PDB file of C-alpha atoms in Angstrom:
ATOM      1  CA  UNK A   1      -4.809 -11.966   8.001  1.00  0.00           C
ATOM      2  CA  UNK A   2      -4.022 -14.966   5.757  1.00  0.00           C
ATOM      3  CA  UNK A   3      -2.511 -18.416   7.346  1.00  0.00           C
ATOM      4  CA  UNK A   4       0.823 -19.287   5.847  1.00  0.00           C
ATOM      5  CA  UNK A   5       2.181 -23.034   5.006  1.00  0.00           C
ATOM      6  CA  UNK A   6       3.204 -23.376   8.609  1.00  0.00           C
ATOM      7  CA  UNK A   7       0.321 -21.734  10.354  1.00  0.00           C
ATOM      8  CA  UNK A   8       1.108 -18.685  11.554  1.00  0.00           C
ATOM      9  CA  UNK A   9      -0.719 -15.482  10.684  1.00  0.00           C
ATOM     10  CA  UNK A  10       1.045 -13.106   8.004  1.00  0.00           C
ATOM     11  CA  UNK A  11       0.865 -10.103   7.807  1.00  0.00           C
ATOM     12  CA  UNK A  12      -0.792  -7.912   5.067  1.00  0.00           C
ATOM     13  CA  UNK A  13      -0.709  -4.036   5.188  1.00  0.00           C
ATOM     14  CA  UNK A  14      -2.728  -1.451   2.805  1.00  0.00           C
ATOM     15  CA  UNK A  15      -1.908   1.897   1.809  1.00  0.00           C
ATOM     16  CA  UNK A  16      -3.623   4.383   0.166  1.00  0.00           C
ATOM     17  CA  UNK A  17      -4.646   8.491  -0.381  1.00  0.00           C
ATOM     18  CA  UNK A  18      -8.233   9.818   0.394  1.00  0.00           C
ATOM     19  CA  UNK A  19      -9.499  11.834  -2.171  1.00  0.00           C
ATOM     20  CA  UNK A  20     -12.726  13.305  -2.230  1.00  0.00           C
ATOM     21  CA  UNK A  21     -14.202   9.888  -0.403  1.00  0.00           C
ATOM     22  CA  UNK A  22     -12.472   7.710  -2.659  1.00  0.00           C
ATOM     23  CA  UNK A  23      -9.218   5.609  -2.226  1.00  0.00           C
ATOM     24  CA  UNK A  24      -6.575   6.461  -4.759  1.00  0.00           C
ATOM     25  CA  UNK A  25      -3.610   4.351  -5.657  1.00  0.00           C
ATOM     26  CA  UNK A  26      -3.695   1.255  -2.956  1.00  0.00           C
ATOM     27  CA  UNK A  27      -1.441  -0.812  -2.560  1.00  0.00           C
ATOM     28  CA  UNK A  28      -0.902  -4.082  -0.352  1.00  0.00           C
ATOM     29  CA  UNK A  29       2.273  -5.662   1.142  1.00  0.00           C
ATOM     30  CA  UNK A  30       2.814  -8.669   2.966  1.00  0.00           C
ATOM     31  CA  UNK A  31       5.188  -7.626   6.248  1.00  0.00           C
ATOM     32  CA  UNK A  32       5.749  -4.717   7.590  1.00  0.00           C
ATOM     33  CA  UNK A  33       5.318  -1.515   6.260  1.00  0.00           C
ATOM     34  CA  UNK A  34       8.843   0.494   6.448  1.00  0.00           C
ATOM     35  CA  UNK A  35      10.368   3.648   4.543  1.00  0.00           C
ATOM     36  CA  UNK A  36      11.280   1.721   1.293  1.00  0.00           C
ATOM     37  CA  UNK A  37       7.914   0.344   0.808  1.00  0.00           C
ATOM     38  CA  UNK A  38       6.082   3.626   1.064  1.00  0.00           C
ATOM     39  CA  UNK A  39       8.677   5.365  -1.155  1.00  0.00           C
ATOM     40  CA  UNK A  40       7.995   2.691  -3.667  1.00  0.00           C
ATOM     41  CA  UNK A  41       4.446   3.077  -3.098  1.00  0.00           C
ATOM     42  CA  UNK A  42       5.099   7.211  -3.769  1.00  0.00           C
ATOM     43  CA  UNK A  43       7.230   6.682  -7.203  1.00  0.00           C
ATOM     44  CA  UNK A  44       4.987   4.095  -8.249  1.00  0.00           C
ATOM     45  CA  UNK A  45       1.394   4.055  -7.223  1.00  0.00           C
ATOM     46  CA  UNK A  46       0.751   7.962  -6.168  1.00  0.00           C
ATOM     47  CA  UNK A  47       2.718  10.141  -8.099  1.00  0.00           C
ATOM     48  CA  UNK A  48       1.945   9.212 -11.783  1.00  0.00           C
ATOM     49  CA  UNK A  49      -1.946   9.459 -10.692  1.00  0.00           C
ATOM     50  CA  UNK A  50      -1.351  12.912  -9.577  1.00  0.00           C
ATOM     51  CA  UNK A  51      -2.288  16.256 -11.888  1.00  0.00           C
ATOM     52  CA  UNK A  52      -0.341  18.899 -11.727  1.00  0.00           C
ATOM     53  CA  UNK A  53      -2.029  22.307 -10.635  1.00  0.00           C
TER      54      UNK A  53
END
């Protein structure tokens, strides 16, 4: 966790896919972690690194 201006903690989350050992597509936001964020993390990050098959 990082220190902000005013000294609290923020918050930093990481998400990512497992694929054969590795991380694919991560991704880091400060906050929380909600539905919009991981949708945006779908459209954005996973999807396009996906193959179809």
């Amino acid at each position: 966790m990082r220190s902000s201006q005013d000294g609290n903690c923020l918050r930093v989350n990481m998400i990512a896919a497992l694929c054969n050992q590795q991380l694919v597509a991560p991704f880091t936001v400060e906050g929380f972690c909600n539905r919009s964020v991981f949708e945006i993390w779908l459209e954005t990050c996973l999807i396009p690194r996906l193959r179809s098959g």
